[in-house]
XYZ file of C-alpha atoms in Angstrom:
214
model
C 0.128 -0.128 -0.087
C 1.545 3.428 -1.179
C 1.098 5.473 1.879
C 0.953 9.819 1.303
C 1.320 12.119 3.926
C -0.323 15.778 1.909
C 0.786 18.808 4.277
C -1.508 21.044 4.256
C -1.923 24.510 5.566
C -4.650 24.444 8.272
C -4.609 23.537 12.407
C -1.839 20.864 13.062
C -0.551 19.820 16.168
C 1.994 17.353 16.962
C 0.979 14.031 18.788
C 2.147 10.622 19.518
C -0.916 9.222 17.201
C -0.318 11.090 13.694
C 3.598 10.752 14.969
C 2.687 6.713 14.813
C -0.413 7.464 11.294
C 2.636 8.821 9.417
C 5.807 6.390 9.934
C 6.960 6.016 6.892
C 4.870 7.452 4.443
C 6.071 9.374 1.808
C 5.183 13.897 2.222
C 4.070 16.215 -0.424
C 3.863 19.639 0.938
C 0.946 22.429 -0.748
C 1.742 25.530 -0.565
C 1.580 26.974 3.005
C 1.647 23.413 4.307
C 5.547 23.278 4.405
C 5.309 24.380 7.750
C 4.392 22.117 9.719
C 7.643 19.907 8.088
C 9.436 20.820 11.003
C 7.555 20.358 13.349
C 7.097 17.119 12.241
C 10.530 16.115 11.471
C 9.833 15.189 7.599
C 11.637 16.662 4.565
C 8.852 16.052 1.619
C 9.802 14.924 -1.659
C 8.070 17.407 -4.036
C 6.188 20.557 -2.850
C 3.438 21.940 -4.768
C 1.342 24.601 -5.123
C 0.939 28.719 -7.226
C 3.705 29.545 -3.917
C 1.319 32.608 -2.227
C 1.204 31.857 0.912
C 5.373 30.094 1.376
C 6.398 31.024 5.034
C 9.113 33.023 5.416
C 13.085 31.843 7.026
C 12.558 28.519 6.070
C 15.243 26.447 6.862
C 17.743 25.557 3.712
C 16.790 22.144 3.734
C 12.655 23.093 2.861
C 13.535 25.966 0.926
C 15.085 23.057 -1.273
C 12.659 20.856 -1.572
C 11.748 20.331 -5.553
C 9.253 22.993 -6.399
C 6.206 22.453 -8.617
C 4.311 25.884 -9.998
C 0.945 26.531 -10.828
C -0.647 29.889 -11.483
C -2.460 31.924 -9.269
C -5.689 31.379 -11.735
C -6.431 27.496 -11.401
C -9.191 25.307 -11.292
C -7.983 23.615 -7.957
C -6.814 24.487 -5.067
C -3.147 24.134 -4.203
C -4.692 21.317 -1.566
C -6.242 19.471 -4.437
C -2.009 19.630 -5.887
C -1.191 17.583 -4.260
C -3.341 15.224 -3.930
C -3.455 14.784 -7.785
C 0.142 14.829 -7.524
C 0.484 11.532 -4.854
C -2.486 9.428 -6.756
C 0.144 9.797 -9.289
C 2.920 8.035 -7.826
C 0.971 5.712 -6.755
C -0.853 6.546 -3.739
C -3.767 4.180 -2.524
C -3.651 5.601 1.698
C -4.046 9.591 1.620
C -3.322 10.831 5.156
C -4.418 14.740 4.958
C -2.397 16.453 7.515
C -4.188 19.650 8.307
C -6.917 19.407 6.989
C -8.961 21.106 9.522
C -9.302 24.997 10.376
C -6.581 27.861 8.823
C -8.043 30.965 7.415
C -10.279 29.374 4.423
C -12.778 27.795 5.697
C -13.908 27.293 2.475
C -10.682 24.708 1.979
C -11.217 24.078 5.060
C -14.605 22.589 3.619
C -13.090 21.304 0.627
C -10.849 18.661 2.096
C -13.412 16.657 3.824
C -16.206 16.707 0.829
C -13.078 15.696 -1.626
C -12.121 13.143 1.246
C -15.608 11.348 0.513
C -15.837 11.906 -2.947
C -11.892 9.850 -3.165
C -12.833 7.513 -0.692
C -15.400 5.933 -3.262
C -13.123 5.757 -5.223
C -11.554 3.042 -3.257
C -9.150 5.388 -1.387
C -7.734 5.341 1.906
C -8.687 8.795 3.592
C -7.676 10.129 6.760
C -7.840 13.931 7.595
C -6.254 15.518 10.597
C -5.525 18.432 12.879
C -3.746 16.586 15.136
C -6.195 17.007 17.440
C -9.331 15.975 15.716
C -9.380 13.444 12.627
C -11.892 13.026 9.640
C -12.430 9.599 8.229
C -15.321 9.121 5.526
C -18.463 6.129 6.549
C -19.592 4.661 3.735
C -22.427 2.051 3.049
C -20.264 -0.702 4.875
C -19.333 -1.570 8.171
C -15.980 -0.206 10.346
C -14.347 -0.432 13.471
C -12.429 2.382 15.664
C -9.554 2.578 18.044
C -10.917 5.092 19.926
C -10.382 4.956 23.856
C -13.444 5.735 26.222
C -14.709 8.822 26.506
C -13.242 10.056 23.147
C -16.008 12.313 21.379
C -16.749 12.510 17.842
C -20.311 12.998 15.865
C -20.812 11.363 12.261
C -22.247 14.815 10.169
C -24.037 13.406 7.381
C -23.182 14.367 3.537
C -26.825 13.537 2.644
C -29.836 11.349 3.843
C -28.537 7.873 6.061
C -30.130 5.046 5.383
C -29.181 2.566 8.637
C -26.919 3.708 10.142
C -25.798 1.896 13.321
C -23.834 2.950 15.711
C -22.192 0.318 18.082
C -19.800 0.878 21.752
C -21.035 4.225 22.061
C -22.836 5.835 25.323
C -25.960 6.367 22.947
C -26.130 3.193 20.429
C -27.736 3.649 17.482
C -29.860 0.697 15.653
C -30.328 1.061 11.638
C -31.945 3.983 12.044
C -32.727 6.963 9.380
C -31.235 10.199 9.742
C -32.319 13.469 7.836
C -29.764 15.191 6.090
C -28.894 18.582 8.095
C -29.502 16.675 11.597
C -27.944 17.101 14.851
C -29.179 13.861 15.654
C -26.133 12.332 15.349
C -23.838 15.205 16.800
C -21.697 14.635 20.326
C -21.837 11.010 20.995
C -19.073 9.591 23.667
C -16.810 6.080 23.184
C -18.105 3.531 25.336
C -16.102 0.685 24.455
C -15.364 -0.587 20.807
C -16.850 2.043 18.767
C -18.467 0.163 15.024
C -20.787 2.297 12.803
C -22.769 0.021 10.246
C -24.622 2.068 7.306
C -27.137 0.750 4.614
C -27.346 3.883 1.999
C -25.631 7.901 2.251
C -22.052 9.507 2.986
C -21.058 10.329 6.324
C -17.408 11.194 7.691
C -17.122 10.781 11.625
C -15.271 13.218 13.389
C -13.285 12.341 16.326
C -11.488 14.414 19.444
C -8.394 11.710 19.799
C -7.479 14.712 21.254
C -8.783 16.805 22.760
C -7.253 21.066 22.794
C -7.531 22.810 26.316
C -10.463 25.095 24.711
C -12.495 23.238 23.772
């Protein structure tokens, strides 16, 4: 399996869990995402974007990373370009690091939607800020390794049919969830979290490392 870490420009903290998730992966930076490389001890193999948000005072090794430059007026964000580069290089699994927060809410939302589209096409996807994680939920079932007490939500990107949640404070058994419903917001892990879905698309958003202010 070819795992790539894509360094995006959103919020990111270094945690032991994140270190395990990116260990041994190949790395591509998207524009300002290069700023996370030093914190994580990573050296990207390529740096992609229009370079309108380059961090100041980069160390020499990061400033020397090979660049793939695109015009500012383009049809794809820097993050999407970096993901496309990873897929072209054989990626079958992507860790989108820095996918949440940042200055552009539209870019953060795009990362969520793009993560779902990529998962539907067969790519394994993890979106992360280090403090919180997003995992696409598509028809089928999956188990998760979050500790007891971990806060999580299931964000529907469509109507959901046959949603089952086990190992949670508020379990669900084959429920129907209308698009835009808050029914699946703010649950809590109790045991081994499992999610099954019959129809629809959603994103599991979990908080394994809640920040103090949250």
